[in-house]
mmCIF file of C-alpha atoms and ligand atoms in Angstrom:
data_model
loop_
_atom_site.group_PDB
_atom_site.id
_atom_site.type_symbol
_atom_site.label_atom_id
_atom_site.label_comp_id
_atom_site.label_asym_id
_atom_site.label_seq_id
_atom_site.Cartn_x
_atom_site.Cartn_y
_atom_site.Cartn_z
ATOM 1 C CA MET P 1340 24.701 26.077 3.593
ATOM 2 C CA GLU P 1341 22.900 25.255 0.450
ATOM 3 C CA PRO P 1342 19.556 23.618 0.654
ATOM 4 C CA TYR P 1343 18.783 20.506 -1.579
ATOM 5 C CA ALA P 1344 15.893 19.362 -3.636
ATOM 6 C CA PHE P 1345 14.781 16.141 -5.022
ATOM 7 C CA TYR P 1346 13.967 17.051 -8.670
ATOM 8 C CA LYS P 1347 13.709 15.276 -11.928
ATOM 9 C CA GLY P 1348 14.860 11.910 -10.231
ATOM 10 C CA ASP P 1349 17.846 13.398 -8.509
ATOM 11 C CA PHE P 1350 19.153 15.136 -5.435
ATOM 12 C CA MET P 1351 20.532 18.568 -6.427
ATOM 13 C CA PRO P 1352 20.994 22.028 -4.858
ATOM 14 C CA LEU P 1353 17.754 23.766 -4.682
ATOM 15 C CA SER P 1354 19.123 26.723 -6.804
ATOM 16 C CA GLU P 1355 19.610 24.411 -9.592
ATOM 17 C CA ALA P 1356 16.035 22.947 -9.472
ATOM 18 C CA LYS P 1357 14.263 25.082 -12.134
ATOM 19 C CA MET P 1358 11.141 24.400 -13.981
ATOM 20 C CA GLY P 1359 9.706 25.269 -17.419
ATOM 21 C CA ILE P 1360 7.263 28.302 -17.820
ATOM 22 C CA LEU P 1361 4.867 25.870 -19.666
ATOM 23 C CA THR P 1362 4.489 23.289 -17.081
ATOM 24 C CA GLN P 1363 0.696 22.511 -17.045
ATOM 25 C CA SER P 1364 0.215 22.586 -13.323
ATOM 26 C CA LEU P 1365 1.494 26.185 -13.080
ATOM 27 C CA HIS P 1366 -1.322 27.270 -15.451
ATOM 28 C CA TYR P 1367 -4.117 25.225 -14.025
ATOM 29 C CA GLY P 1368 -3.409 24.340 -10.497
ATOM 30 C CA THR P 1369 -3.311 20.556 -11.485
ATOM 31 C CA ALA P 1370 -0.870 19.308 -8.723
ATOM 32 C CA THR P 1371 -0.917 18.121 -5.212
ATOM 33 C CA PHE P 1372 1.491 18.840 -2.341
ATOM 34 C CA GLY P 1373 2.252 17.582 1.204
ATOM 35 C CA GLY P 1374 3.570 19.363 4.173
ATOM 36 C CA ILE P 1375 5.671 17.266 6.503
ATOM 37 C CA ARG P 1376 6.968 18.655 9.817
ATOM 38 C CA GLY P 1377 10.400 17.394 11.012
ATOM 39 C CA ASN P 1378 10.778 18.243 14.617
ATOM 40 C CA TRP P 1379 14.260 18.623 15.688
ATOM 41 C CA ASP P 1380 15.303 17.185 18.979
ATOM 42 C CA SER P 1381 18.438 18.742 20.141
ATOM 43 C CA GLU P 1382 19.082 16.258 22.945
ATOM 44 C CA GLN P 1383 18.758 13.240 20.675
ATOM 45 C CA GLU P 1384 20.253 14.971 17.763
ATOM 46 C CA ARG P 1385 17.566 13.802 15.346
ATOM 47 C CA PHE P 1386 14.546 14.754 13.486
ATOM 48 C CA CYS P 1387 11.068 13.266 14.260
ATOM 49 C CA LEU P 1388 9.167 13.300 11.096
ATOM 50 C CA PHE P 1389 5.463 13.453 12.132
ATOM 51 C CA ARG P 1390 3.031 11.226 10.487
ATOM 52 C CA LEU P 1391 5.070 10.829 7.418
ATOM 53 C CA GLN P 1392 3.375 7.692 6.262
ATOM 54 C CA ASP P 1393 0.010 9.354 6.563
ATOM 55 C CA HIS P 1394 1.095 12.421 4.514
ATOM 56 C CA TYR P 1395 1.962 10.196 1.616
ATOM 57 C CA ASN P 1396 -1.271 8.130 1.774
ATOM 58 C CA ARG P 1397 -2.975 11.691 1.421
ATOM 59 C CA LEU P 1398 -0.718 12.575 -1.579
ATOM 60 C CA LEU P 1399 -1.234 9.301 -3.342
ATOM 61 C CA TYR P 1400 -4.953 9.678 -2.829
ATOM 62 C CA ALA P 1401 -4.803 13.173 -4.616
ATOM 63 C CA CYS P 1402 -2.591 11.719 -7.230
ATOM 64 C CA HIS P 1403 -5.240 8.936 -7.968
ATOM 65 C CA ILE P 1404 -7.930 11.646 -8.213
ATOM 66 C CA LEU P 1405 -5.805 13.849 -10.384
ATOM 67 C CA ARG P 1406 -4.556 10.850 -12.506
ATOM 68 C CA ILE P 1407 -0.901 11.645 -11.708
ATOM 69 C CA ASP P 1408 0.883 8.249 -12.279
ATOM 70 C CA LEU P 1409 4.463 8.361 -10.902
ATOM 71 C CA PRO P 1410 7.206 5.716 -11.015
ATOM 72 C CA TYR P 1411 7.703 5.988 -7.030
ATOM 73 C CA SER P 1412 5.880 3.889 -4.620
ATOM 74 C CA HIS P 1413 4.671 4.978 -1.186
ATOM 75 C CA GLN P 1414 7.757 3.667 0.338
ATOM 76 C CA ASP P 1415 10.018 5.340 -2.313
ATOM 77 C CA MET P 1416 8.528 8.601 -1.358
ATOM 78 C CA CYS P 1417 8.990 8.142 2.290
ATOM 79 C CA GLN P 1418 12.663 7.030 1.729
ATOM 80 C CA LEU P 1419 13.347 10.128 -0.475
ATOM 81 C CA THR P 1420 12.038 12.483 2.066
ATOM 82 C CA ILE P 1421 14.200 10.849 4.678
ATOM 83 C CA GLU P 1422 17.281 11.093 2.383
ATOM 84 C CA LEU P 1423 16.449 14.837 1.771
ATOM 85 C CA VAL P 1424 16.209 15.636 5.386
ATOM 86 C CA LYS P 1425 19.126 13.776 6.249
ATOM 87 C CA LYS P 1426 21.225 15.680 3.620
ATOM 88 C CA SER P 1427 19.668 19.107 4.268
ATOM 89 C CA GLY P 1428 22.113 19.949 7.038
ATOM 90 C CA TYR P 1429 19.477 21.656 9.180
ATOM 91 C CA ARG P 1430 19.623 21.363 12.958
ATOM 92 C CA GLN P 1431 16.253 23.051 13.632
ATOM 93 C CA ASN P 1432 12.645 22.291 12.872
ATOM 94 C CA VAL P 1433 12.070 21.545 8.988
ATOM 95 C CA TYR P 1434 9.147 21.370 6.702
ATOM 96 C CA ALA P 1435 9.340 18.887 3.839
ATOM 97 C CA ARG P 1436 7.250 19.793 0.901
ATOM 98 C CA PRO P 1437 6.654 17.081 -1.713
ATOM 99 C CA LEU P 1438 4.836 18.047 -4.928
ATOM 100 C CA ALA P 1439 3.311 15.598 -7.533
ATOM 101 C CA TYR P 1440 2.258 17.631 -10.574
ATOM 102 C CA LYS P 1441 1.436 17.641 -14.228
ATOM 103 C CA SER P 1442 4.948 18.249 -15.774
ATOM 104 C CA SER P 1443 3.543 18.241 -19.325
ATOM 105 C CA GLU P 1444 4.426 21.418 -21.356
ATOM 106 C CA ALA P 1445 1.155 21.067 -23.571
ATOM 107 C CA ILE P 1446 -1.407 23.864 -23.280
ATOM 108 C CA GLY P 1447 -4.851 22.494 -22.459
ATOM 109 C CA VAL P 1448 -7.254 22.153 -19.612
ATOM 110 C CA LYS P 1449 -7.464 18.371 -18.669
ATOM 111 C CA ILE P 1450 -5.729 15.845 -16.488
ATOM 112 C CA HIS P 1451 -5.606 12.670 -18.744
ATOM 113 C CA GLY P 1452 -2.803 11.851 -21.134
ATOM 114 C CA LEU P 1453 -0.172 14.102 -19.584
ATOM 115 C CA GLU P 1454 3.322 13.593 -18.196
ATOM 116 C CA ASN P 1455 3.636 13.922 -14.455
ATOM 117 C CA ASP P 1456 6.617 14.333 -12.113
ATOM 118 C CA PHE P 1457 7.324 14.537 -8.341
ATOM 119 C CA LEU P 1458 9.720 16.750 -6.419
ATOM 120 C CA ILE P 1459 10.548 17.346 -2.766
ATOM 121 C CA ILE P 1460 12.037 20.461 -1.095
ATOM 122 C CA VAL P 1461 13.039 20.947 2.372
ATOM 123 C CA THR P 1462 12.943 24.244 4.220
ATOM 124 C CA THR P 1463 12.986 25.626 7.867
ATOM 125 C CA LEU P 1464 9.747 26.201 9.697
ATOM 126 C CA PRO P 1465 9.093 29.370 11.401
ATOM 127 C CA PRO P 1466 5.920 29.454 13.483
ATOM 128 C CA TYR P 1467 2.935 29.693 11.278
ATOM 129 C CA LEU P 1468 0.653 31.582 13.549
ATOM 130 C CA ASP P 1469 1.979 33.681 16.447
ATOM 131 C CA THR P 1470 0.415 32.028 19.636
ATOM 132 C CA SER P 1471 2.101 34.374 22.158
ATOM 133 C CA GLN P 1472 -0.813 36.645 22.453
ATOM 134 C CA GLY P 1473 -3.281 34.104 21.080
ATOM 135 C CA VAL P 1474 -4.850 34.163 17.386
ATOM 136 C CA ARG P 1475 -7.515 36.712 16.374
ATOM 137 C CA CYS P 1476 -9.792 35.421 13.784
ATOM 138 C CA CYS P 1477 -12.591 36.540 11.451
ATOM 139 C CA VAL P 1478 -15.335 34.667 9.522
ATOM 140 C CA SER P 1479 -14.136 35.065 6.106
ATOM 141 C CA SER P 1480 -16.487 36.382 3.379
ATOM 142 C CA TRP P 1481 -15.031 33.651 0.997
ATOM 143 C CA ARG P 1482 -16.764 30.348 1.486
ATOM 144 C CA ARG P 1483 -15.002 26.952 1.600
ATOM 145 C CA ILE P 1484 -14.940 25.260 -1.856
ATOM 146 C CA ASP P 1485 -17.196 22.184 -1.962
ATOM 147 C CA ASP P 1486 -16.122 18.595 -2.327
ATOM 148 C CA SER P 1487 -18.256 18.604 -5.314
ATOM 149 C CA MET P 1488 -16.197 21.289 -7.003
ATOM 150 C CA ILE P 1489 -12.759 20.414 -6.167
ATOM 151 C CA PRO P 1490 -11.952 17.303 -3.874
ATOM 152 C CA THR P 1491 -11.475 18.781 -0.454
ATOM 153 C CA LYS P 1492 -9.856 15.922 1.454
ATOM 154 C CA CYS P 1493 -6.577 16.346 -0.168
ATOM 155 C CA LYS P 1494 -4.159 19.082 -0.905
ATOM 156 C CA ILE P 1495 -4.767 20.008 -4.538
ATOM 157 C CA THR P 1496 -2.697 23.143 -5.215
ATOM 158 C CA GLY P 1497 -5.599 24.939 -7.228
ATOM 159 C CA THR P 1498 -7.821 24.604 -4.154
ATOM 160 C CA TYR P 1499 -5.498 26.939 -2.252
ATOM 161 C CA VAL P 1500 -6.530 30.052 -4.065
ATOM 162 C CA ASN P 1501 -9.700 29.737 -1.919
ATOM 163 C CA SER P 1502 -7.334 29.701 1.297
ATOM 164 C CA ALA P 1503 -5.075 32.565 0.036
ATOM 165 C CA LEU P 1504 -8.097 34.709 -0.790
ATOM 166 C CA ALA P 1505 -9.460 34.291 2.731
ATOM 167 C CA LYS P 1506 -6.086 34.550 4.242
ATOM 168 C CA THR P 1507 -5.185 37.834 2.725
ATOM 169 C CA GLU P 1508 -8.589 39.385 3.328
ATOM 170 C CA ALA P 1509 -8.178 38.556 7.109
ATOM 171 C CA ILE P 1510 -4.803 39.870 7.361
ATOM 172 C CA GLU P 1511 -5.591 43.115 5.614
ATOM 173 C CA ASN P 1512 -8.660 43.539 7.875
ATOM 174 C CA GLY P 1513 -6.329 43.359 10.987
ATOM 175 C CA PHE P 1514 -6.893 39.604 11.856
ATOM 176 C CA ASP P 1515 -4.433 36.807 12.133
ATOM 177 C CA GLU P 1516 -6.573 34.014 10.357
ATOM 178 C CA ALA P 1517 -9.698 33.400 8.515
ATOM 179 C CA ILE P 1518 -12.417 30.778 9.428
ATOM 180 C CA LEU P 1519 -14.365 29.779 6.247
ATOM 181 C CA LEU P 1520 -17.840 28.498 6.162
ATOM 182 C CA THR P 1521 -19.411 26.059 3.916
ATOM 183 C CA GLN P 1522 -21.858 27.092 1.328
ATOM 184 C CA ASP P 1523 -24.671 26.262 3.601
ATOM 185 C CA GLY P 1524 -23.184 28.300 6.471
ATOM 186 C CA HIS P 1525 -21.573 25.698 8.669
ATOM 187 C CA VAL P 1526 -18.016 26.330 10.093
ATOM 188 C CA SER P 1527 -15.529 24.314 7.928
ATOM 189 C CA GLU P 1528 -11.981 25.297 8.947
ATOM 190 C CA GLY P 1529 -9.288 27.919 8.943
ATOM 191 C CA SER P 1530 -7.401 28.820 5.739
ATOM 192 C CA GLY P 1531 -4.624 26.172 6.616
ATOM 193 C CA GLU P 1532 -5.904 24.612 9.825
ATOM 194 C CA ASN P 1533 -8.755 22.554 11.368
ATOM 195 C CA ILE P 1534 -10.872 24.204 14.018
ATOM 196 C CA PHE P 1535 -12.043 22.909 17.357
ATOM 197 C CA ILE P 1536 -14.382 24.607 19.853
ATOM 198 C CA VAL P 1537 -15.244 23.800 23.485
ATOM 199 C CA ILE P 1538 -18.916 24.474 24.548
ATOM 200 C CA ASN P 1539 -19.941 23.810 28.214
ATOM 201 C CA GLY P 1540 -17.118 21.217 28.452
ATOM 202 C CA THR P 1541 -17.730 19.465 25.083
ATOM 203 C CA LEU P 1542 -15.005 19.487 22.545
ATOM 204 C CA ILE P 1543 -16.441 19.757 19.165
ATOM 205 C CA THR P 1544 -15.144 19.730 15.534
ATOM 206 C CA PRO P 1545 -16.633 19.992 12.286
ATOM 207 C CA PRO P 1546 -17.123 16.675 10.505
ATOM 208 C CA ALA P 1547 -15.568 15.411 7.057
ATOM 209 C CA SER P 1548 -18.892 16.132 5.379
ATOM 210 C CA ASP P 1549 -18.373 19.969 5.969
ATOM 211 C CA ASN P 1550 -15.552 19.973 3.391
ATOM 212 C CA ILE P 1551 -12.759 19.971 5.735
ATOM 213 C CA LEU P 1552 -9.223 18.719 5.013
ATOM 214 C CA MET P 1553 -8.900 15.483 7.234
ATOM 215 C CA GLY P 1554 -5.852 17.031 9.210
ATOM 216 C CA PHE P 1555 -3.439 14.646 10.876
ATOM 217 C CA THR P 1556 -3.155 17.197 13.728
ATOM 218 C CA ARG P 1557 -6.854 17.132 14.039
ATOM 219 C CA ASP P 1558 -6.590 13.324 14.145
ATOM 220 C CA ALA P 1559 -3.683 13.421 16.712
ATOM 221 C CA VAL P 1560 -5.575 15.865 18.925
ATOM 222 C CA MET P 1561 -8.779 13.795 18.961
ATOM 223 C CA LYS P 1562 -6.787 10.710 19.976
ATOM 224 C CA LEU P 1563 -4.758 12.763 22.695
ATOM 225 C CA ALA P 1564 -7.953 14.349 23.952
ATOM 226 C CA LYS P 1565 -9.398 10.814 24.559
ATOM 227 C CA ASN P 1566 -6.401 8.895 25.523
ATOM 228 C CA GLU P 1567 -4.464 11.412 27.718
ATOM 229 C CA LEU P 1568 -7.376 13.736 28.937
ATOM 230 C CA GLY P 1569 -10.405 11.411 28.964
ATOM 231 C CA ILE P 1570 -12.272 13.774 26.535
ATOM 232 C CA ASP P 1571 -14.364 12.652 23.770
ATOM 233 C CA THR P 1572 -14.615 14.735 20.747
ATOM 234 C CA VAL P 1573 -18.019 15.395 19.045
ATOM 235 C CA GLU P 1574 -17.626 15.483 15.262
ATOM 236 C CA ARG P 1575 -20.716 17.516 14.206
ATOM 237 C CA SER P 1576 -21.799 20.560 12.026
ATOM 238 C CA VAL P 1577 -21.009 23.872 13.797
ATOM 239 C CA GLY P 1578 -23.092 27.020 13.292
ATOM 240 C CA ARG P 1579 -21.421 30.340 12.973
ATOM 241 C CA SER P 1580 -22.986 31.692 16.002
ATOM 242 C CA GLU P 1581 -21.753 28.645 18.095
ATOM 243 C CA LEU P 1582 -18.306 30.326 17.387
ATOM 244 C CA TYR P 1583 -19.478 33.248 19.725
ATOM 245 C CA GLN P 1584 -20.848 30.881 22.257
ATOM 246 C CA ALA P 1585 -17.662 28.809 22.693
ATOM 247 C CA GLN P 1586 -15.573 29.062 25.850
ATOM 248 C CA GLU P 1587 -12.603 27.868 23.926
ATOM 249 C CA CYS P 1588 -11.460 27.660 20.403
ATOM 250 C CA PHE P 1589 -8.425 26.605 18.910
ATOM 251 C CA LEU P 1590 -6.729 25.789 15.400
ATOM 252 C CA THR P 1591 -4.594 22.641 14.375
ATOM 253 C CA GLY P 1592 -2.356 21.939 11.618
ATOM 254 C CA THR P 1593 1.182 20.693 10.632
ATOM 255 C CA ALA P 1594 2.621 24.115 10.436
ATOM 256 C CA THR P 1595 0.595 25.473 13.271
ATOM 257 C CA ASN P 1596 0.493 22.712 15.789
ATOM 258 C CA ILE P 1597 -2.149 23.873 18.263
ATOM 259 C CA ALA P 1598 -2.899 27.581 18.213
ATOM 260 C CA GLN P 1599 -5.363 29.084 20.707
ATOM 261 C CA VAL P 1600 -8.076 31.442 19.338
ATOM 262 C CA VAL P 1601 -8.776 34.429 21.638
ATOM 263 C CA GLU P 1602 -11.111 36.357 19.609
ATOM 264 C CA ILE P 1603 -13.468 35.875 16.653
ATOM 265 C CA ASP P 1604 -15.109 38.712 14.791
ATOM 266 C CA ARG P 1605 -14.041 41.119 17.581
ATOM 267 C CA ARG P 1606 -15.720 39.202 20.374
ATOM 268 C CA PRO P 1607 -13.454 37.522 22.904
ATOM 269 C CA VAL P 1608 -13.561 33.588 23.039
ATOM 270 C CA GLY P 1609 -14.340 32.716 26.765
ATOM 271 C CA ASN P 1610 -12.388 35.213 28.786
ATOM 272 C CA GLY P 1611 -10.095 36.003 26.049
ATOM 273 C CA LYS P 1612 -7.285 33.816 27.324
ATOM 274 C CA THR P 1613 -6.148 30.351 26.473
ATOM 275 C CA GLY P 1614 -8.921 27.877 27.674
ATOM 276 C CA LYS P 1615 -8.307 24.886 30.050
ATOM 277 C CA ILE P 1616 -8.774 22.033 27.574
ATOM 278 C CA THR P 1617 -6.571 24.017 24.928
ATOM 279 C CA ALA P 1618 -3.797 24.590 27.433
ATOM 280 C CA LYS P 1619 -3.584 20.948 28.334
ATOM 281 C CA LEU P 1620 -3.348 19.917 24.868
ATOM 282 C CA GLN P 1621 -0.745 22.459 24.072
ATOM 283 C CA GLU P 1622 1.189 21.250 27.125
ATOM 284 C CA ILE P 1623 1.229 17.500 26.016
ATOM 285 C CA PHE P 1624 1.616 18.124 22.392
ATOM 286 C CA PRO P 1625 5.410 19.109 22.014
ATOM 287 C CA ASP P 1626 6.652 15.735 23.454
ATOM 288 C CA ILE P 1627 4.364 13.913 21.170
ATOM 289 C CA ALA P 1628 5.557 15.907 18.172
ATOM 290 C CA LEU P 1629 9.239 15.154 19.269
ATOM 291 C CA GLY P 1630 8.295 11.448 19.234
ATOM 292 C CA LYS P 1631 8.742 10.936 22.986
ATOM 293 C CA ASN P 1632 5.748 8.979 23.723
ATOM 294 C CA PRO P 1633 6.099 5.343 22.563
ATOM 295 C CA LYS P 1634 2.334 4.733 22.640
ATOM 296 C CA TYR P 1635 2.155 6.794 19.318
ATOM 297 C CA SER P 1636 5.227 5.337 17.636
ATOM 298 C CA ASP P 1637 3.118 4.757 14.488
ATOM 299 C CA TRP P 1638 3.175 8.478 14.110
ATOM 300 C CA TYR P 1639 7.100 8.857 14.190
ATOM 301 C CA THR P 1640 9.948 8.409 11.748
ATOM 302 C CA MET P 1641 13.212 9.215 13.207
ATOM 303 C CA VAL P 1642 15.832 10.818 10.956
ATOM 304 C CA TYR P 1643 19.544 11.315 12.009
ATOM 305 C CA PRO P 1644 21.248 13.875 9.836
ATOM 306 C CA THR P 1645 24.312 12.843 7.910
ATOM 307 C CA GLN P 1646 25.759 16.290 7.238
HETATM 308 N N1 LIG T 494 -6.770 22.591 6.274
HETATM 309 C C1 LIG T 494 -6.087 23.037 5.387
HETATM 310 C C2 LIG T 494 -6.894 23.809 4.455
HETATM 311 C C3 LIG T 494 -4.673 22.697 5.586
HETATM 312 O O1 LIG T 494 -4.045 23.408 4.566
HETATM 313 C C4 LIG T 494 -3.982 22.120 6.472
HETATM 314 C C5 LIG T 494 -2.504 22.105 6.658
HETATM 315 N N2 LIG T 494 -2.219 20.679 5.925
HETATM 316 C C6 LIG T 494 -4.957 21.650 7.567
HETATM 317 C C7 LIG T 494 -6.269 21.629 7.536
HETATM 318 C C8 LIG T 494 -4.468 20.668 8.673
HETATM 319 O O2 LIG T 494 -3.891 19.586 8.246
HETATM 320 P P1 LIG T 494 -2.758 18.847 8.867
HETATM 321 O O3 LIG T 494 -3.013 18.768 10.263
HETATM 322 O O4 LIG T 494 -2.833 17.443 8.201
HETATM 323 O O5 LIG T 494 -1.636 19.531 8.571
#
């Protein structure tokens, strides 16, 4: 089976989608990407694209900042993604990766007056973090970039050097994931996930002002905690030592879903097992992700494969 891409205005086999080595965004990180989950429902024989509209709102917000003008509307981008997933031929969870980028081949660091383009690829989605034993985290020696350096509320490719440095350091030091602090020492987020902790029954997550990416899984978890479990989430700055005080901790993200953290800096979180609130959220989330709860129909785009 040959995967497809949408590239240079057309659908084509992924192997034919090649880019020039002078492409400006390759040199300077002047691009923005999305990561959209398509959950395969084997009973209904369909994909549920989770929060497709929101992902393109975020991508277009980054395009606005990076001055990437494209001939595609929000609706066009959603429709192209649906078409590509339909064509892809996969019958398992997929991950759609749109990229809006400076396609100009002119050398020079700037964002104005350059050509732009838009592409999408679809690939399969193996579990991003292994949750079978729980996730072991460290606090990174790298600090999370500040919104005054590169906008943190959208997925600008250059920003991910920060995440990649932290992730590799964590893995090479024997951990599964890194937790990054802000410059002033507050907990920000994982290298590719938002973070929640539970202290004495209160569910807490860092606020937008602590340079987090405003994750859609984070948003879904806060709504589910409230509507389904009757638990409010407190958005407030979190100190590093509160990570060691927490009875529960979990990470959220499109690729990750909800991953329980069982150890931080070699200290067990709570009793070192999945906490109660975390377990309840993990229990209800799969049906939500498959689009089975009509209460959250705004989050779902159903796609029936044509291949
Ligand atoms: N933070 C970072 C740095 C991320 O890359 C991601 C993944 N997109 C998240 C948080 C989680 O965001 P979302 O739930 O929208 O995938």
